[in-house]
């Protein structure tokens, strides 16, 4: 009997203990869930904040008016303070990046000593032309326009042409670059005609000083990512990608992309009213909301459904300085050995053959000279900006196999920031070849004091269209750092995979 009472008491005590523990756990979970409840709205992204600021009147009067409007409304006042805080933070970030950019371009790796450029290493030169009235002068004629031998009288575009050498399009910290950029961004447009060839709409714009620029219009918002269901050859070209590619190419120390600048163009005054291209002129129309649109003639996306429209007449675009006319400087087009199949079902040879690079190394022009390491430079550029559309590249015929590759047509770059396309790095992974100066500059750009994303942000802030909105959103800039790390890891993997004797690092400076 006593044993039964003790057993019953023990059972009751255990039950009470379980109930007490359960209640304690419930209270603990309830309090924890309260702590995790969101109480503040998510902050807008920095890109959208800066875009909103670009459309506000930030003059002193405008600030006073805004302050008077929100006075007495604490929530609006807090929001305004928050926006100003983001703007201040963005400004400080750009200022810090500009100092990093200056330090980078002053670094010894970007100022390697080099001898004067021999005359045969210049693409163009002023050639003597003796006339009866000018026996002691030298003139050179381009487009039928005579220019004296005095370089100070040359317009910026001509100085750019005369500065092209065997190893680069323009010298490091070229003083002519600022004048050239101003011409592209501000000079009056006197003619606009459609450029033949290519798959999408492009125009050739002419200036009063006979300079010309390649025009690519804005077709989609900067932050709009490429649809994942689209193949790379079906994507739109982006005006901001052309501008960003020029800045990235310069930061990497290549200087193989013609200078490109953003510009807000008036569709009516600067295209429709000045064009002499009748086929282009027939494609202009006014949309139902009053915007002036045109679509031109091309292989893809040239129809009323894919028209380019102003707002109502203003249109963002990239303008890149044209290279010398083919009659003066012939270019040769080369098919990329790692060209994609451009098929929805077939794979290219480099995707299926394990020893593919060994075959390429034995094939001209990759079997001698600098062609292979020049190609690796282009591969690294394309991977950083996620450009999968490099099916061909060009060189100047004059320099043969010992010259740089032109990094042209970058409109399909910067399409996705959320995905890194590792297949672009296949040539580097398969060949394990890289130019030493490129490798050293990449390592430099991975350091905090020269972080690639900071320098790229600062460099792009100097473009005229930055006043409208940043040319690359923060996710794209973050992706640059991430991809740079991948490139360096790929090189490290090559070094580990092969012996130091077998791993080839080119010691060329250019």
XYZ file of N, CA, C and O in Angstrom, residues 32-115:
336
model
N 10.997 34.861 -28.066
C 11.977 34.853 -29.137
C 11.358 35.301 -30.455
O 11.956 36.055 -31.218
N 10.118 34.863 -30.716
C 9.455 35.260 -31.961
C 9.167 36.745 -31.978
O 9.233 37.382 -33.022
N 8.885 37.330 -30.849
C 8.660 38.777 -30.780
C 9.940 39.519 -31.113
O 9.953 40.521 -31.837
N 11.100 39.026 -30.633
C 12.369 39.684 -30.900
C 12.709 39.651 -32.383
O 13.354 40.554 -32.896
N 12.271 38.613 -33.111
C 12.630 38.462 -34.514
C 11.653 39.137 -35.449
O 11.869 39.145 -36.649
N 10.600 39.736 -34.977
C 9.634 40.383 -35.859
C 10.233 41.649 -36.450
O 10.814 42.454 -35.737
N 10.119 41.833 -37.795
C 10.647 43.069 -38.400
C 9.783 44.252 -38.000
O 8.567 44.206 -38.065
N 10.471 45.328 -37.592
C 9.719 46.510 -37.165
C 9.988 47.705 -38.067
O 9.280 48.696 -37.990
N 11.053 47.623 -38.939
C 11.383 48.726 -39.823
C 11.253 48.265 -41.265
O 11.594 47.141 -41.602
N 10.801 49.177 -42.127
C 10.717 48.848 -43.548
C 12.110 48.731 -44.127
O 13.043 49.378 -43.664
N 12.263 47.900 -45.183
C 13.556 47.743 -45.824
C 13.969 49.041 -46.493
O 13.163 49.744 -47.102
N 15.279 49.358 -46.408
C 15.779 50.571 -47.035
C 15.834 50.382 -48.535
O 16.128 49.294 -49.027
N 15.570 51.425 -49.300
C 15.698 51.300 -50.756
C 17.151 51.109 -51.130
O 18.044 51.543 -50.417
N 17.380 50.433 -52.273
C 18.763 50.226 -52.698
C 19.398 51.552 -53.062
O 18.736 52.505 -53.437
N 20.729 51.585 -52.948
C 21.449 52.817 -53.201
C 21.242 53.293 -54.631
O 21.167 54.486 -54.900
N 21.131 52.373 -55.584
C 20.946 52.754 -56.977
C 19.655 53.533 -57.158
O 19.630 54.576 -57.802
N 18.568 53.058 -56.561
C 17.286 53.738 -56.715
C 17.302 55.073 -55.988
O 16.700 56.040 -56.454
N 17.969 55.158 -54.865
C 18.045 56.427 -54.144
C 18.740 57.483 -54.990
O 18.280 58.620 -55.119
N 19.856 57.100 -55.623
C 20.584 58.060 -56.439
C 19.786 58.451 -57.678
O 19.851 59.598 -58.120
N 19.017 57.507 -58.223
C 18.199 57.855 -59.381
C 17.130 58.866 -58.984
O 16.843 59.808 -59.711
N 16.533 58.666 -57.807
C 15.534 59.615 -57.337
C 16.155 60.983 -57.100
O 15.550 62.013 -57.423
N 17.362 61.001 -56.539
C 18.021 62.281 -56.282
C 18.321 63.026 -57.578
O 18.325 64.250 -57.609
N 18.603 62.256 -58.640
C 18.957 62.887 -59.901
C 17.804 63.721 -60.457
O 18.024 64.648 -61.229
N 16.571 63.398 -60.080
C 15.401 64.120 -60.592
C 14.898 65.188 -59.610
O 13.874 65.806 -59.842
N 15.610 65.389 -58.518
C 15.192 66.389 -57.549
C 15.944 67.686 -57.757
O 17.051 67.704 -58.287
N 15.342 68.778 -57.349
C 16.016 70.069 -57.390
C 16.821 70.223 -56.115
O 16.276 70.409 -55.039
N 18.147 70.143 -56.235
C 18.997 70.212 -55.050
C 19.621 71.586 -54.872
O 20.624 71.738 -54.201
N 19.051 72.594 -55.506
C 19.515 73.952 -55.267
C 19.086 74.396 -53.875
O 18.176 73.812 -53.271
N 19.723 75.457 -53.310
C 19.338 75.910 -51.971
C 17.861 76.234 -51.849
O 17.211 75.899 -50.871
N 17.301 76.856 -52.903
C 15.872 77.180 -52.837
C 15.036 75.916 -52.811
O 14.053 75.808 -52.081
N 15.442 74.931 -53.613
C 14.701 73.688 -53.653
C 14.747 72.977 -52.325
O 13.758 72.387 -51.877
N 15.899 73.016 -51.652
C 16.010 72.379 -50.351
C 15.130 73.079 -49.328
O 14.463 72.447 -48.507
N 15.081 74.420 -49.387
C 14.240 75.156 -48.446
C 12.770 74.839 -48.677
O 12.006 74.639 -47.731
N 12.375 74.774 -49.952
C 10.980 74.458 -50.252
C 10.619 73.079 -49.751
O 9.541 72.855 -49.198
N 11.538 72.117 -49.941
C 11.263 70.763 -49.482
C 11.150 70.736 -47.967
O 10.292 70.057 -47.400
N 12.020 71.495 -47.294
C 11.976 71.504 -45.839
C 10.662 72.091 -45.332
O 10.080 71.615 -44.360
N 10.174 73.133 -46.030
C 8.917 73.733 -45.608
C 7.749 72.771 -45.819
O 6.797 72.751 -45.033
N 7.835 71.985 -46.881
C 6.751 71.052 -47.182
C 6.639 69.957 -46.136
O 5.541 69.557 -45.747
N 7.794 69.452 -45.698
C 7.763 68.311 -44.777
C 7.755 68.749 -43.312
O 7.713 67.897 -42.421
N 7.797 70.050 -43.048
C 7.788 70.504 -41.677
C 6.487 70.097 -40.986
O 5.406 70.281 -41.503
N 6.602 69.520 -39.847
C 5.429 69.069 -39.107
C 5.076 67.629 -39.381
O 4.197 67.096 -38.721
N 5.722 67.025 -40.357
C 5.473 65.621 -40.667
C 6.749 64.850 -40.360
O 7.690 64.840 -41.131
N 6.781 64.216 -39.214
C 8.012 63.575 -38.741
C 8.438 62.432 -39.646
O 9.630 62.220 -39.879
N 7.478 61.679 -40.189
C 7.852 60.534 -41.029
C 8.523 61.000 -42.306
O 9.514 60.424 -42.747
N 7.977 62.056 -42.939
C 8.603 62.578 -44.149
C 9.969 63.168 -43.854
O 10.895 63.047 -44.661
N 10.068 63.830 -42.691
C 11.350 64.416 -42.321
C 12.398 63.327 -42.117
O 13.546 63.453 -42.551
N 12.006 62.239 -41.508
C 12.936 61.122 -41.305
C 13.343 60.509 -42.644
O 14.509 60.162 -42.850
N 12.362 60.383 -43.560
C 12.672 59.814 -44.872
C 13.633 60.711 -45.642
O 14.564 60.231 -46.296
N 13.405 62.038 -45.576
C 14.288 62.982 -46.251
C 15.700 62.908 -45.680
O 16.685 62.927 -46.421
N 15.783 62.791 -44.362
C 17.086 62.665 -43.725
C 17.780 61.380 -44.146
O 18.995 61.341 -44.367
N 16.987 60.331 -44.298
C 17.538 59.033 -44.709
C 18.097 59.116 -46.127
O 19.177 58.600 -46.416
N 17.352 59.782 -47.038
C 17.805 59.931 -48.412
C 19.092 60.743 -48.460
O 20.039 60.406 -49.179
N 19.144 61.841 -47.685
C 20.362 62.654 -47.657
C 21.529 61.845 -47.127
O 22.666 61.985 -47.580
N 21.238 60.989 -46.153
C 22.301 60.146 -45.612
C 22.864 59.201 -46.660
O 24.078 59.031 -46.768
N 21.960 58.613 -47.464
C 22.414 57.743 -48.542
C 23.215 58.530 -49.581
O 24.228 58.039 -50.100
N 22.754 59.751 -49.889
C 23.464 60.570 -50.873
C 24.859 60.931 -50.373
O 25.835 60.895 -51.128
N 24.958 61.313 -49.105
C 26.265 61.642 -48.527
C 27.189 60.433 -48.552
O 28.377 60.546 -48.862
N 26.623 59.285 -48.210
C 27.421 58.066 -48.216
C 27.907 57.744 -49.626
O 29.067 57.346 -49.826
N 27.031 57.912 -50.614
C 27.416 57.636 -51.999
C 28.489 58.611 -52.462
O 29.445 58.217 -53.153
N 28.338 59.895 -52.077
C 29.326 60.894 -52.482
C 30.698 60.594 -51.876
O 31.728 60.664 -52.545
N 30.701 60.227 -50.595
C 31.964 59.892 -49.942
C 32.599 58.662 -50.572
O 33.822 58.587 -50.715
N 31.760 57.707 -50.951
C 32.270 56.496 -51.589
C 32.937 56.824 -52.925
O 34.007 56.298 -53.243
N 32.313 57.707 -53.700
C 32.880 58.096 -54.990
C 34.178 58.871 -54.787
O 35.177 58.645 -55.489
N 34.185 59.794 -53.816
C 35.393 60.584 -53.549
C 36.549 59.678 -53.134
O 37.687 59.865 -53.565
N 36.249 58.707 -52.288
C 37.279 57.757 -51.879
C 37.768 56.950 -53.077
O 38.976 56.701 -53.232
N 36.828 56.554 -53.947
C 37.199 55.791 -55.135
C 38.051 56.600 -56.095
O 38.966 56.066 -56.730
N 37.768 57.902 -56.228
C 38.563 58.751 -57.117
C 40.010 58.845 -56.642
O 40.938 58.849 -57.461
N 40.195 58.921 -55.345
C 41.567 58.937 -54.822
C 42.254 57.601 -55.079
O 43.451 57.554 -55.382
N 41.500 56.508 -54.975
C 42.068 55.193 -55.287
C 42.409 55.093 -56.768
O 43.433 54.514 -57.146
N 41.541 55.651 -57.627
C 41.779 55.627 -59.065
C 43.048 56.395 -59.416
O 43.879 55.933 -60.213
N 43.220 57.552 -58.797
C 44.428 58.347 -59.037
C 45.674 57.595 -58.572
O 46.697 57.569 -59.267
N 45.582 56.977 -57.396
C 46.721 56.214 -56.871
C 47.033 55.019 -57.775
O 48.207 54.684 -57.997
N 45.987 54.371 -58.303
C 46.203 53.221 -59.180
C 46.953 53.636 -60.438
O 47.928 52.987 -60.834
N 46.500 54.720 -61.078
C 47.122 55.143 -62.332
C 48.514 55.727 -62.121
O 49.273 55.869 -63.087
N 48.843 56.080 -60.867
C 50.196 56.544 -60.557
C 51.111 55.407 -60.100
O 52.298 55.624 -59.853
N 50.549 54.209 -59.965
C 51.335 53.062 -59.508
C 52.368 52.679 -60.573
O 52.112 52.797 -61.780
N 53.545 52.188 -60.144
C 54.579 51.803 -61.115
C 54.109 50.776 -62.142
O 54.585 50.788 -63.287
N 53.186 49.884 -61.779
C 52.712 48.887 -62.734
C 51.988 49.522 -63.926
O 51.861 48.898 -64.982
N 51.494 50.746 -63.745
C 50.824 51.449 -64.831
C 51.738 52.488 -65.479
O 51.318 53.201 -66.392
N 52.956 52.580 -65.013
C 53.902 53.562 -65.544
C 55.253 52.897 -65.795
O 56.300 53.391 -65.388
N 55.210 51.738 -66.441
C 56.433 51.012 -66.745
C 57.281 51.812 -67.731
O 56.755 52.389 -68.690
N 58.589 51.882 -67.495
C 59.452 52.618 -68.432
C 59.449 51.953 -69.794
O 59.537 50.726 -69.916
N 59.306 52.756 -70.831
C 59.314 52.210 -72.186
C 60.030 53.194 -73.103
O 59.940 54.417 -72.916
N 60.732 52.695 -74.085
C 61.462 53.571 -75.022
C 60.498 54.325 -75.917
O 59.316 53.971 -76.022
